[in-house]
Short mmCIF file of C-alpha atoms in Angstrom, two decimals:
data_model
loop_
_atom_site.label_atom_id
_atom_site.label_comp_id
_atom_site.label_asym_id
_atom_site.label_seq_id
_atom_site.Cartn_x
_atom_site.Cartn_y
_atom_site.Cartn_z
CA UNK P 139 103.85 91.61 137.82
CA UNK P 140 101.00 93.83 137.87
CA UNK P 141 100.08 95.81 134.65
CA UNK P 142 100.98 99.27 136.18
CA UNK P 143 104.37 98.48 137.31
CA UNK P 144 105.42 97.35 134.07
CA UNK P 145 103.96 100.39 131.92
CA UNK P 146 106.08 102.41 134.46
CA UNK P 147 108.88 100.47 133.56
CA UNK P 148 108.77 100.86 130.22
CA UNK P 149 108.71 104.27 130.49
CA UNK P 150 111.42 104.75 132.95
CA UNK P 151 113.81 107.37 131.47
CA UNK P 152 116.81 105.04 131.83
CA UNK P 153 115.19 102.28 130.56
CA UNK P 154 113.67 103.95 127.57
CA UNK P 155 117.17 105.06 126.45
CA UNK P 156 118.84 101.24 126.79
CA UNK P 157 115.63 100.12 125.00
CA UNK P 158 116.04 102.75 121.98
CA UNK P 159 119.71 101.81 121.68
CA UNK P 160 118.73 98.17 121.12
CA UNK P 161 115.71 98.95 119.03
CA UNK P 162 118.24 101.15 116.87
CA UNK P 163 120.47 98.67 116.50
CA UNK P 164 117.71 96.07 115.28
CA UNK P 165 116.56 98.36 113.11
CA UNK P 166 120.08 98.73 111.64
CA UNK P 167 119.74 94.96 111.15
CA UNK P 168 116.45 95.28 109.53
CA UNK P 169 118.04 97.99 106.73
CA UNK P 170 121.31 95.89 106.05
CA UNK P 171 119.42 92.95 105.33
CA UNK P 172 116.65 94.48 103.62
CA UNK P 173 118.30 97.30 101.47
CA UNK P 174 121.08 94.74 99.72
CA UNK P 175 117.84 93.30 97.84
CA UNK P 176 118.05 96.70 95.66
CA UNK P 177 121.40 95.62 94.29
CA UNK P 178 120.62 91.77 94.71
CA UNK P 179 118.38 92.70 91.86
CA UNK P 180 120.58 93.08 88.95
CA UNK P 181 123.48 91.13 90.53
CA UNK P 182 121.35 87.87 90.58
CA UNK P 183 119.91 89.00 86.85
CA UNK P 184 123.42 89.01 86.09
CA UNK P 185 125.09 85.98 87.60
CA UNK P 186 122.13 83.35 87.44
CA UNK P 187 120.88 84.86 83.93
CA UNK P 188 117.68 85.72 85.11
CA UNK P 189 114.45 87.12 82.90
CA UNK P 190 113.45 90.74 84.32
CA UNK P 191 110.23 88.63 85.94
CA UNK P 192 112.67 86.13 87.47
CA UNK P 193 114.76 88.88 88.78
CA UNK P 194 111.90 90.78 90.47
CA UNK P 195 110.95 87.57 92.40
CA UNK P 196 114.07 88.27 94.48
CA UNK P 197 112.50 90.98 96.54
CA UNK P 198 108.70 89.09 96.13
CA UNK P 199 110.11 85.67 97.64
CA UNK P 200 111.85 88.04 100.82
CA UNK P 201 108.65 90.69 101.27
CA UNK P 202 105.78 88.01 100.80
CA UNK P 203 107.07 86.77 104.05
CA UNK P 204 105.47 89.94 105.61
CA UNK P 205 101.83 88.89 104.37
CA UNK P 206 102.14 85.52 105.35
CA UNK P 207 104.06 85.50 108.50
CA UNK P 208 102.66 89.44 110.40
CA UNK P 209 99.57 87.53 111.80
CA UNK P 210 101.28 84.29 112.83
CA UNK P 211 103.82 86.23 114.09
CA UNK P 212 101.59 88.26 116.75
CA UNK P 213 100.53 85.05 117.93
CA UNK P 214 104.17 83.68 118.52
CA UNK P 215 105.11 86.71 120.54
CA UNK P 216 101.73 85.94 122.39
CA UNK P 217 102.79 82.75 123.13
CA UNK P 218 106.77 82.92 123.71
CA UNK P 219 106.97 86.80 124.72
CA UNK P 220 108.83 89.89 122.97
CA UNK P 221 112.39 89.27 123.80
CA UNK P 222 112.37 85.53 123.06
CA UNK P 223 110.37 86.05 120.01
CA UNK P 224 112.60 88.29 118.69
CA UNK P 225 115.91 85.89 119.48
CA UNK P 226 113.70 83.42 117.36
CA UNK P 227 113.42 85.81 114.53
CA UNK P 228 117.12 86.54 114.33
CA UNK P 229 117.79 83.01 114.26
CA UNK P 230 115.22 82.20 111.37
CA UNK P 231 116.92 85.03 109.95
CA UNK P 232 120.37 83.28 110.36
CA UNK P 233 119.19 79.97 108.87
CA UNK P 234 117.94 82.27 105.56
CA UNK P 235 121.41 83.92 105.32
CA UNK P 236 123.14 80.27 105.69
CA UNK P 237 121.37 79.08 102.79
CA UNK P 238 123.02 81.62 100.11
CA UNK P 239 125.78 79.18 100.95
CA UNK P 240 124.83 76.44 99.14
CA UNK P 241 122.78 78.30 96.79
CA UNK P 242 125.76 80.13 95.75
CA UNK P 243 128.00 76.74 95.24
CA UNK P 244 125.38 75.12 93.44
CA UNK P 245 124.12 78.14 91.83
CA UNK P 246 120.60 77.35 92.29
CA UNK P 247 118.08 80.05 91.98
CA UNK P 248 115.43 78.52 93.93
CA UNK P 249 117.56 77.95 97.11
CA UNK P 250 118.34 81.57 97.08
CA UNK P 251 114.61 82.20 97.14
CA UNK P 252 114.30 80.24 100.10
CA UNK P 253 116.94 81.86 101.93
CA UNK P 254 115.36 85.24 101.12
CA UNK P 255 112.16 84.09 102.12
CA UNK P 256 113.00 82.67 105.58
CA UNK P 257 115.01 86.29 106.17
CA UNK P 258 111.91 87.69 105.44
CA UNK P 259 109.91 85.40 107.75
CA UNK P 260 112.27 86.54 110.38
CA UNK P 261 112.12 90.29 109.67
CA UNK P 262 108.38 89.58 110.25
CA UNK P 263 108.77 88.75 113.54
CA UNK P 264 111.14 91.57 114.47
CA UNK P 265 109.49 94.27 113.02
CA UNK P 266 105.93 92.76 114.72
CA UNK P 267 107.72 93.05 118.13
CA UNK P 268 109.80 95.92 117.78
CA UNK P 269 107.08 98.54 116.54
CA UNK P 270 105.13 98.28 119.30
CA UNK P 271 108.33 98.70 121.49
CA UNK P 272 108.62 102.10 119.76
CA UNK P 273 104.74 103.22 120.10
CA UNK P 274 104.85 102.57 123.90
CA UNK P 275 108.09 104.03 125.29
CA UNK P 276 106.31 107.45 125.14
CA UNK P 277 103.69 109.52 124.29
CA UNK P 278 101.69 108.69 121.23
CA UNK P 279 101.94 112.47 119.89
CA UNK P 280 106.19 112.00 119.36
CA UNK P 281 105.78 108.42 117.95
CA UNK P 282 107.29 110.12 114.62
CA UNK P 283 109.73 111.05 116.16
CA UNK P 284 111.05 107.69 118.26
CA UNK P 285 110.40 106.24 114.74
CA UNK P 286 112.72 108.71 113.39
CA UNK P 287 115.23 108.00 115.96
CA UNK P 288 115.57 104.06 115.38
CA UNK P 289 114.91 104.83 111.82
CA UNK P 290 118.17 106.30 111.31
CA UNK P 291 119.62 102.62 112.41
CA UNK P 292 117.73 101.31 109.16
CA UNK P 293 118.67 104.06 106.53
CA UNK P 294 122.26 104.17 108.14
CA UNK P 295 122.43 100.65 107.27
CA UNK P 296 120.77 101.17 103.89
CA UNK P 297 123.56 103.57 102.64
CA UNK P 298 126.53 101.33 103.86
CA UNK P 299 124.63 98.21 102.78
CA UNK P 300 124.93 98.60 98.85
CA UNK P 301 128.47 100.02 99.58
CA UNK P 302 129.73 96.86 101.89
CA UNK P 303 127.81 94.32 99.40
CA UNK P 304 129.80 96.24 95.96
CA UNK P 305 132.98 96.14 98.06
CA UNK P 306 133.08 92.59 99.63
CA UNK P 307 131.18 90.88 97.49
CA UNK P 308 132.05 92.37 93.56
CA UNK P 309 135.43 92.57 93.73
CA UNK P 310 137.99 94.69 90.95
CA UNK P 311 138.34 91.35 88.94
CA UNK P 312 134.80 90.69 89.24
CA UNK P 313 133.97 94.23 87.90
CA UNK P 314 135.91 92.87 84.53
CA UNK P 315 134.10 89.70 84.46
CA UNK P 316 130.76 91.42 84.57
CA UNK P 317 131.40 93.83 82.12
CA UNK P 318 132.64 90.98 79.60
CA UNK P 319 129.48 89.06 80.58
CA UNK P 320 127.15 91.98 79.74
CA UNK P 321 129.43 92.75 76.64
CA UNK P 322 128.25 89.20 75.59
CA UNK P 323 132.26 87.75 75.45
CA UNK P 324 131.54 84.67 76.82
CA UNK P 325 129.67 81.88 76.00
CA UNK P 326 129.03 78.44 76.62
CA UNK P 327 131.19 76.38 79.31
CA UNK P 328 133.19 79.84 79.48
CA UNK P 329 130.33 81.73 80.57
CA UNK P 330 129.36 79.02 82.88
CA UNK P 331 132.66 78.82 84.72
CA UNK P 332 132.73 82.78 84.84
CA UNK P 333 129.02 82.92 86.24
CA UNK P 334 130.10 80.41 88.96
CA UNK P 335 133.03 82.53 89.97
CA UNK P 336 131.24 85.80 90.34
CA UNK P 337 127.77 83.93 92.37
CA UNK P 338 130.70 82.36 94.92
CA UNK P 339 131.32 85.82 95.95
CA UNK P 340 128.42 85.71 98.14
CA UNK P 341 129.32 82.83 100.22
CA UNK P 342 131.87 84.52 102.89
CA UNK P 343 129.79 87.49 103.58
CA UNK P 344 126.64 85.54 104.01
CA UNK P 345 128.24 82.85 106.60
CA UNK P 346 129.68 86.05 108.56
CA UNK P 347 126.22 87.23 108.68
CA UNK P 348 124.65 84.10 109.63
CA UNK P 349 126.90 83.69 112.61
CA UNK P 350 126.19 87.28 113.60
CA UNK P 351 122.48 87.16 113.22
CA UNK P 352 122.80 83.85 115.55
CA UNK P 353 124.87 85.23 117.98
CA UNK P 354 122.69 88.74 118.60
CA UNK P 355 119.72 86.91 118.82
CA UNK P 356 121.11 85.35 122.19
CA UNK P 357 122.20 89.04 122.84
CA UNK P 358 118.70 90.48 122.58
CA UNK P 359 117.19 87.85 124.57
CA UNK P 360 119.56 88.80 127.68
CA UNK P 361 119.49 92.33 126.96
CA UNK P 362 117.88 94.97 129.42
CA UNK P 363 114.89 95.66 126.74
CA UNK P 364 112.15 95.14 129.25
CA UNK P 365 109.96 92.02 128.44
CA UNK P 366 106.13 93.43 127.35
CA UNK P 367 102.52 92.15 128.42
CA UNK P 368 100.68 92.26 125.35
CA UNK P 369 97.82 93.40 127.51
CA UNK P 370 100.21 96.53 128.67
CA UNK P 371 100.69 97.21 124.76
CA UNK P 372 96.99 97.11 124.22
CA UNK P 373 95.93 99.40 127.12
CA UNK P 374 98.80 101.69 126.42
CA UNK P 375 96.71 102.60 123.37
CA UNK P 376 93.11 102.35 124.30
CA UNK P 377 92.03 105.71 124.14
CA UNK P 378 88.16 105.06 123.56
CA UNK P 379 85.67 102.77 124.80
CA UNK P 380 84.52 101.19 121.55
CA UNK P 381 86.94 98.02 121.75
CA UNK P 382 84.41 95.55 121.35
CA UNK P 383 83.86 96.47 117.48
CA UNK P 384 85.52 94.12 115.10
CA UNK P 385 89.04 95.50 114.03
CA UNK P 386 87.76 96.01 110.39
CA UNK P 387 85.20 98.65 111.91
CA UNK P 388 88.49 100.78 112.31
CA UNK P 389 88.76 102.57 108.89
CA UNK P 390 91.63 104.54 110.26
CA UNK P 391 93.42 101.37 110.45
CA UNK P 392 92.47 99.70 107.26
CA UNK P 393 93.00 102.93 105.10
CA UNK P 394 96.31 102.91 106.89
CA UNK P 395 97.40 99.63 105.93
CA UNK P 396 96.56 100.60 102.41
CA UNK P 397 98.42 103.83 102.58
CA UNK P 398 101.40 101.56 103.95
CA UNK P 399 101.42 99.26 101.25
CA UNK P 400 101.60 101.77 98.70
CA UNK P 401 104.42 103.55 100.69
CA UNK P 402 106.79 100.75 101.33
CA UNK P 403 105.69 99.59 97.40
CA UNK P 404 106.82 102.82 95.81
CA UNK P 405 109.60 103.01 97.79
CA UNK P 406 110.77 99.83 96.80
CA UNK P 407 110.18 100.88 93.18
CA UNK P 408 112.19 103.75 93.09
CA UNK P 409 115.43 101.51 94.82
CA UNK P 410 115.08 98.31 93.12
CA UNK P 411 114.39 99.48 89.95
CA UNK P 412 117.23 102.39 89.76
CA UNK P 413 120.30 100.72 88.94
CA UNK P 414 118.30 98.87 85.79
CA UNK P 415 117.14 102.28 84.98
CA UNK P 416 120.54 103.69 84.75
CA UNK P 417 121.56 100.65 82.84
CA UNK P 418 119.10 101.61 80.04
CA UNK P 419 120.90 104.67 79.61
CA UNK P 420 124.37 103.06 79.42
CA UNK P 421 125.37 102.55 82.86
CA UNK P 422 127.00 99.33 84.18
CA UNK P 423 126.13 97.28 87.49
CA UNK P 424 130.12 97.15 87.66
CA UNK P 425 130.40 101.32 87.74
CA UNK P 426 129.00 104.24 89.66
CA UNK P 427 125.50 103.13 88.98
CA UNK P 428 125.71 100.52 91.77
CA UNK P 429 125.97 103.40 94.42
CA UNK P 430 122.36 105.20 93.36
CA UNK P 431 120.41 103.03 95.96
CA UNK P 432 123.23 104.43 98.67
CA UNK P 433 122.78 108.15 97.54
CA UNK P 434 118.64 107.40 97.99
CA UNK P 435 118.91 106.52 101.48
CA UNK P 436 121.48 108.99 102.26
CA UNK P 437 118.78 111.43 101.53
CA UNK P 438 116.25 109.47 103.90
CA UNK P 439 119.11 109.15 106.36
CA UNK P 440 119.07 113.11 106.44
CA UNK P 441 115.10 113.04 106.46
CA UNK P 442 114.97 111.18 109.65
CA UNK P 443 117.38 113.88 111.40
CA UNK P 444 114.78 116.42 110.07
CA UNK P 445 112.05 114.32 111.74
CA UNK P 446 113.89 114.16 114.98
CA UNK P 447 114.41 117.80 115.14
CA UNK P 448 111.13 119.08 113.98
CA UNK P 449 108.53 116.56 115.18
CA UNK P 450 106.40 117.47 117.54
CA UNK P 451 107.83 120.51 118.92
CA UNK P 452 107.86 122.70 115.56
CA UNK P 453 105.87 120.22 113.08
CA UNK P 454 103.12 117.82 113.98
CA UNK P 455 103.52 114.05 112.46
CA UNK P 456 100.22 114.24 110.21
CA UNK P 457 101.53 117.64 108.60
CA UNK P 458 104.97 116.13 108.13
CA UNK P 459 103.20 113.06 106.02
CA UNK P 460 100.88 115.25 104.41
CA UNK P 461 104.18 117.41 103.06
CA UNK P 462 106.25 114.61 102.79
CA UNK P 463 103.91 112.71 100.38
CA UNK P 464 103.15 115.89 98.52
CA UNK P 465 106.68 116.38 97.95
CA UNK P 466 106.72 112.93 96.45
CA UNK P 467 103.44 113.39 94.53
CA UNK P 468 105.23 116.18 92.71
CA UNK P 469 108.38 114.14 92.20
CA UNK P 470 106.47 111.30 90.13
CA UNK P 471 105.08 113.98 87.83
CA UNK P 472 108.72 115.37 87.18
CA UNK P 473 109.82 111.91 86.59
CA UNK P 474 107.08 111.43 83.54
CA UNK P 475 107.22 115.09 81.97
CA UNK P 476 110.80 115.85 82.51
CA UNK P 477 113.79 114.78 80.32
CA UNK P 478 117.48 116.04 79.77
CA UNK P 479 121.07 114.28 80.50
CA UNK P 480 122.97 115.31 83.14
CA UNK P 481 126.27 113.86 84.52
CA UNK P 482 126.45 113.80 88.18
CA UNK P 483 128.79 111.66 90.79
CA UNK P 484 130.35 110.03 88.01
CA UNK P 485 127.25 108.82 86.34
CA UNK P 486 125.53 110.20 83.06
CA UNK P 487 121.60 109.89 82.92
CA UNK P 488 118.73 111.28 82.34
CA UNK P 489 117.50 113.89 84.85
CA UNK P 490 114.64 111.54 85.99
CA UNK P 491 117.14 109.11 87.85
CA UNK P 492 117.64 111.84 90.25
CA UNK P 493 114.42 112.29 91.00
CA UNK P 494 114.04 108.76 91.77
CA UNK P 495 116.84 109.59 94.63
CA UNK P 496 115.34 112.63 95.56
CA UNK P 497 112.49 110.57 96.87
CA UNK P 498 114.71 109.49 99.84
CA UNK P 499 114.29 112.58 101.74
CA UNK P 500 110.47 112.79 102.00
CA UNK P 501 110.31 109.03 102.22
CA UNK P 502 111.90 109.27 105.61
CA UNK P 503 109.12 110.08 107.29
CA UNK P 504 106.00 108.52 105.85
CA UNK P 505 106.54 105.09 107.45
CA UNK P 506 106.77 107.21 110.68
CA UNK P 507 103.89 109.31 110.10
CA UNK P 508 101.46 106.67 108.90
CA UNK P 509 102.06 103.95 111.61
CA UNK P 510 100.62 106.02 114.61
CA UNK P 511 97.81 107.58 112.71
CA UNK P 512 96.58 103.99 111.39
CA UNK P 513 96.91 102.35 115.04
CA UNK P 514 96.04 105.14 117.25
CA UNK P 515 92.83 104.41 119.74
CA UNK P 516 92.57 100.41 118.65
CA UNK P 517 92.43 99.43 122.08
CA UNK P 518 92.55 95.81 122.66
CA UNK P 519 93.27 95.52 118.97
CA UNK P 520 96.57 97.37 119.03
CA UNK P 521 98.69 94.07 118.52
CA UNK P 522 96.81 92.54 115.44
CA UNK P 523 96.44 96.05 114.01
CA UNK P 524 100.41 96.36 114.31
CA UNK P 525 100.29 92.64 112.56
CA UNK P 526 98.04 94.48 109.79
CA UNK P 527 100.51 97.19 109.34
CA UNK P 528 103.37 94.70 109.01
CA UNK P 529 101.45 92.69 106.55
CA UNK P 530 101.27 95.95 104.33
CA UNK P 531 105.21 95.90 104.05
CA UNK P 532 104.78 93.05 101.37
CA UNK P 533 104.02 96.21 99.15
CA UNK P 534 107.64 95.90 98.37
CA UNK P 535 107.40 92.19 97.05
CA UNK P 536 104.04 93.30 95.00
CA UNK P 537 104.49 96.56 93.51
CA UNK P 538 107.67 96.03 91.50
CA UNK P 539 105.73 93.07 89.80
CA UNK P 540 103.10 95.38 89.17
CA UNK P 541 105.50 98.46 87.85
CA UNK P 542 107.42 95.46 85.29
CA UNK P 543 103.87 94.44 84.12
CA UNK P 544 103.52 98.32 82.69
CA UNK P 545 107.24 98.11 81.61
CA UNK P 546 106.18 95.06 79.51
CA UNK P 547 103.02 96.63 78.27
CA UNK P 548 105.43 99.58 76.88
CA UNK P 549 107.77 97.07 75.34
CA UNK P 550 107.51 98.51 71.72
CA UNK P 551 109.11 101.49 73.08
CA UNK P 552 113.13 101.61 74.00
CA UNK P 553 114.23 100.07 77.26
CA UNK P 554 114.72 103.52 78.68
CA UNK P 555 110.97 104.77 77.49
CA UNK P 556 109.55 101.80 78.43
CA UNK P 557 110.64 101.99 82.03
CA UNK P 558 110.25 105.84 82.30
CA UNK P 559 106.46 105.59 81.37
CA UNK P 560 105.87 102.80 83.40
CA UNK P 561 106.94 105.39 86.66
CA UNK P 562 103.28 106.96 86.45
CA UNK P 563 102.44 104.27 88.85
CA UNK P 564 103.81 106.30 91.29
CA UNK P 565 101.45 108.72 90.90
CA UNK P 566 98.08 107.72 92.14
CA UNK P 567 99.94 105.81 95.23
CA UNK P 568 101.19 109.31 96.27
CA UNK P 569 98.00 110.83 95.53
CA UNK P 570 96.46 108.53 97.93
CA UNK P 571 98.94 108.90 100.86
CA UNK P 572 98.29 112.80 100.78
CA UNK P 573 94.56 111.87 100.77
CA UNK P 574 95.10 109.59 103.81
CA UNK P 575 97.30 112.38 105.50
CA UNK P 576 95.01 115.03 104.70
CA UNK P 577 91.50 113.32 105.63
CA UNK P 578 91.55 109.84 105.51
CA UNK P 579 92.94 109.16 108.79
CA UNK P 580 90.14 110.59 110.49
CA UNK P 581 87.11 108.52 109.61
CA UNK P 582 85.46 106.96 112.43
CA UNK P 583 83.03 104.93 110.38
CA UNK P 584 82.41 103.26 107.00
CA UNK P 585 78.76 104.27 107.57
CA UNK P 586 78.04 108.11 106.27
CA UNK P 587 76.79 110.18 109.21
CA UNK P 588 73.53 111.87 108.62
#
């Protein structure tokens, strides 16, 4: 089949609608698997009796797969095709979810980490395939709008993932156990028995997830989603004649990778630490605080709808990125500089917790704004550039650990103040994204022009 008919096929309205539905379902799976990590961190810290550093390895093991697998994923997709590659990615995730069963049965932390890593490997393959689809099924100037559409699936999953986890894994009897463990009422053999009872709650849900991921892989393989020729993907994005340059000579891409790394990393800091941060104020994982990440995801969900409604008809995607990054910069400053106890949604905590939650709204359009600015005009390097952008998602693995380093540096302070002061790391991150949205994406050469 020639390139031109394939491009027309991908852009056919009926095919585009079907493709967007399938992609939205894929992004829903991304969210379902990814965002449950925000509650797995405190859950594993309790049930596996982990240190702070060990608990952050939960997200590290998952998201470091993006750094390791992004470029190999692009080669895999070139070799086996996009649809078959997505099937293999879903099957890899299925194996990772299946490993949770023996890991919980024997309560072995390292097997959980291996399962999380395989889940991340599968997602890296899926992200490498799905994002180019979203970018090329319509005009580049409305790519952020399409990202917002499929992103609603991701954040809808984020809203319900923690609620499902809390409802299915943390039963009412488990809440009593958790409260007693947190209070130090169990020791020795009694503590081990209680921990074994708690951790086995993940076995059935992840077994069901493993079966679902395997079957959905088959569905995607034989779905009406059009197969993409990598050469077609590249030609679709070729807007200049300088494609002979090595990929390092595209500053907008390299700077965009840094922006994506910081965005994803700060997003995970806000989500992954919020429950523990509320815990320093007396809120328990077994109480209303377990829903904090879902509130953040709900705001992000609304943010995507704003993107769908406003971009590009009323608001250019670059301006949306600039506005949203600026809002998060202001919220970061407020987290550090303001204080005061408030009671809201059954949670009694410092107001800074709710500034973290509010970041969910502008976060919705950061990913969608950075991606098209970074890969625009890459020509034949579009596939590899997309892989670089997927690699940047490892920010979720690295940034929470960096945050924890600053928490440990403030060990002389109370746990609440130590965590609160460590949030200053958000400020330079969002300042950089503001700069990228304002002028960084315009840079065409590393050399200054005379």
